[in-house]
Amino acid sequence: MRRIGKIMLKFKDKVVVVTGGASGIGLAICRRFGNDGAKIGILDMDAVGVKRRARELEAAGTDVLGIKCDVTIKEECDFAINEIINHFGGIDILVNNAGITQRDAFVNTRISVFRKVMEVNFFGSLYCTKASIASLIKRKGLIIVIESVAGVAPLLGRTGYCASKHALHGLFTSLRSEIRETGTHVMIVCPGFIKTNLQKRALGGDGKVTHHPQTIVGKQNTTKSVAEAIYKGAVRRKHILVLTAAGKAGYWISRIAPVLYERMMARKFRSELIR
Ligand code: NDP
């Protein structure tokens, strides 16, 4: 930790890598940790977006390396993570953020859509974590997983998304217990509803972007407020961070009264499936 004037910079010179860092929550995380003096590695499949965001962060005084990386391709993840390790000397925080969603009834959803969502949300995080784990352990680092309340509770009309987030939950809570002795930690983030492009690009059952209306529960928070909460959570090395009032209510009701939660959630979301 470094002190500049009266401001404590908790992550000064730490290396933070963010997948899907060119937009939405990922970009806000890059900005927040960059403002704190961290060195930022932005990975995103959008090559133009990566360059543009890297230039933007650089102009704000951040030491940054942007690399085009489609997280569904293991070789691209290995390459990007190695480049970052060679450039900055190691990785202190890996943020597994890149993600996509889908929205349609199970009966109308092709297997290829389930596969695509799993490839981005689950395998993307697995590949990047595999490539970084030795460096993270060496530095007693932190893995941040941008999950969802759908990682711990059911969500009607999003069976593929929900399955991918549950898979992340199983992988990363197990990994946390496996690496605890090394001083390396895993923080799971369940953001609630946040205003980003995620839902605008949701896949329908046929694999094309769906224009079917989305149900939103509670107020949509901003990416900036999410990044601030994630930053504070990282300082305290929290185990799980559930964000937004609706997200917290959903999380606790699903824990304490799962059957009631399923009924309430189904009532709220069922209209989405009516065509
Ligand atoms: P965005 O769509 O704004 O951001 C997702 C980012 O991931 C984009 O930059 C996107 O790139 C990138 N991405 C998608 N596919 C790949 C890929 N194959 N390889 C590399 N990058 C990829 O959405 P959010 O910021 O909302 O989503 C971030 C995370 O937050 C996701 O994991 C999502 O599930 C989670 N989340 C979001 C919630 C919300 O309400 N917004 C609620 C709960 C969880 P590109 O722009 O090029 O497509």
XYZ file of C-alpha atoms in Angstrom, residues 3-136:
134
model
C 0.259 6.871 0.479
C -0.046 9.881 -1.821
C -0.920 12.978 0.211
C -3.776 11.726 2.373
C -4.965 9.122 -0.121
C -4.079 5.479 0.488
C -3.479 3.594 -2.738
C -4.192 -0.020 -1.847
C -3.251 -1.524 -5.209
C -0.433 0.787 -6.315
C 1.770 -1.121 -8.819
C -0.282 -4.312 -8.448
C -1.089 -6.024 -11.737
C -4.823 -6.420 -12.388
C -6.054 -8.382 -15.433
C -9.688 -7.994 -16.498
C -11.352 -10.198 -19.127
C -14.128 -8.514 -21.115
C -12.514 -5.263 -19.973
C -13.485 -3.150 -22.998
C -17.040 -2.451 -21.870
C -19.586 -2.524 -19.048
C -18.586 -3.760 -15.586
C -15.122 -4.861 -16.796
C -14.241 -1.403 -18.083
C -15.431 0.228 -14.849
C -13.194 -2.195 -12.888
C -10.194 -1.270 -15.102
C -10.847 2.422 -14.438
C -11.307 1.983 -10.672
C -8.136 -0.047 -10.118
C -6.253 2.139 -12.626
C -7.182 5.224 -10.584
C -5.661 3.458 -7.599
C -2.274 3.136 -9.320
C -2.647 -0.496 -10.420
C -1.164 -1.718 -13.713
C -3.994 -2.937 -15.912
C -4.161 -5.788 -18.425
C -7.321 -5.507 -20.534
C -8.408 -8.606 -22.428
C -11.409 -8.497 -24.745
C -12.469 -10.102 -28.009
C -13.189 -6.634 -29.419
C -9.725 -5.699 -30.807
C -10.720 -2.117 -31.637
C -12.391 -1.648 -28.250
C -9.310 -2.971 -26.412
C -7.034 -0.459 -28.191
C -9.430 2.420 -27.613
C -9.894 1.640 -23.905
C -6.143 1.108 -23.397
C -5.438 4.548 -24.923
C -8.139 6.067 -22.720
C -6.652 4.556 -19.537
C -3.150 5.558 -20.603
C -4.314 9.147 -21.063
C -5.619 9.015 -17.479
C -2.114 8.047 -16.296
C -2.535 4.260 -16.004
C 0.163 1.789 -17.020
C -1.873 -0.504 -19.273
C -1.515 -3.358 -21.739
C -4.496 -4.206 -23.945
C -4.615 -7.552 -25.735
C -7.281 -8.922 -28.048
C -8.406 -12.209 -26.510
C -11.444 -14.350 -27.226
C -11.743 -16.260 -23.942
C -13.381 -19.232 -25.668
C -10.029 -19.974 -27.364
C -7.556 -21.511 -24.900
C -4.515 -20.581 -27.026
C -5.554 -16.908 -27.021
C -5.963 -16.973 -23.220
C -2.534 -18.617 -22.759
C -0.938 -16.096 -25.124
C -2.571 -13.027 -23.533
C -1.793 -14.057 -19.951
C 1.832 -14.877 -20.861
C 2.205 -11.501 -22.585
C 0.962 -9.757 -19.442
C 3.282 -11.760 -17.177
C 6.256 -11.002 -19.468
C 5.345 -7.323 -19.668
C 4.493 -6.571 -16.022
C 6.383 -9.406 -14.275
C 3.345 -11.244 -12.875
C -0.347 -11.034 -11.977
C -1.795 -10.007 -8.588
C -5.501 -9.937 -9.450
C -7.356 -11.804 -12.195
C -10.918 -10.623 -12.805
C -12.927 -13.255 -14.684
C -15.586 -10.913 -16.012
C -16.189 -11.673 -19.720
C -19.675 -13.034 -20.147
C -22.735 -13.362 -22.336
C -26.330 -14.216 -21.566
C -29.312 -15.936 -23.210
C -33.045 -15.495 -22.771
C -35.643 -18.011 -23.930
C -37.622 -21.020 -22.752
C -35.615 -24.223 -22.339
C -37.791 -26.022 -24.905
C -36.966 -23.394 -27.558
C -33.243 -23.175 -26.809
C -30.812 -25.025 -29.053
C -28.009 -27.060 -27.514
C -25.547 -24.840 -29.419
C -26.717 -21.846 -27.332
C -26.025 -23.725 -24.062
C -22.605 -24.639 -25.433
C -21.798 -21.058 -26.471
C -22.785 -19.622 -23.070
C -20.738 -22.290 -21.261
C -17.744 -21.624 -23.530
C -17.635 -17.908 -22.732
C -18.785 -17.811 -19.104
C -17.319 -21.046 -17.755
C -14.484 -22.225 -20.010
C -13.249 -18.657 -20.595
C -12.769 -18.204 -16.849
C -11.221 -21.673 -16.540
C -8.658 -21.035 -19.321
C -7.593 -17.638 -17.938
C -7.343 -18.969 -14.393
C -5.297 -22.000 -15.494
C -2.890 -19.728 -17.367
C -2.482 -17.304 -14.412
C -2.642 -19.575 -11.363
C 1.110 -20.097 -10.880
C 1.745 -16.353 -10.923
C -1.265 -15.647 -8.681
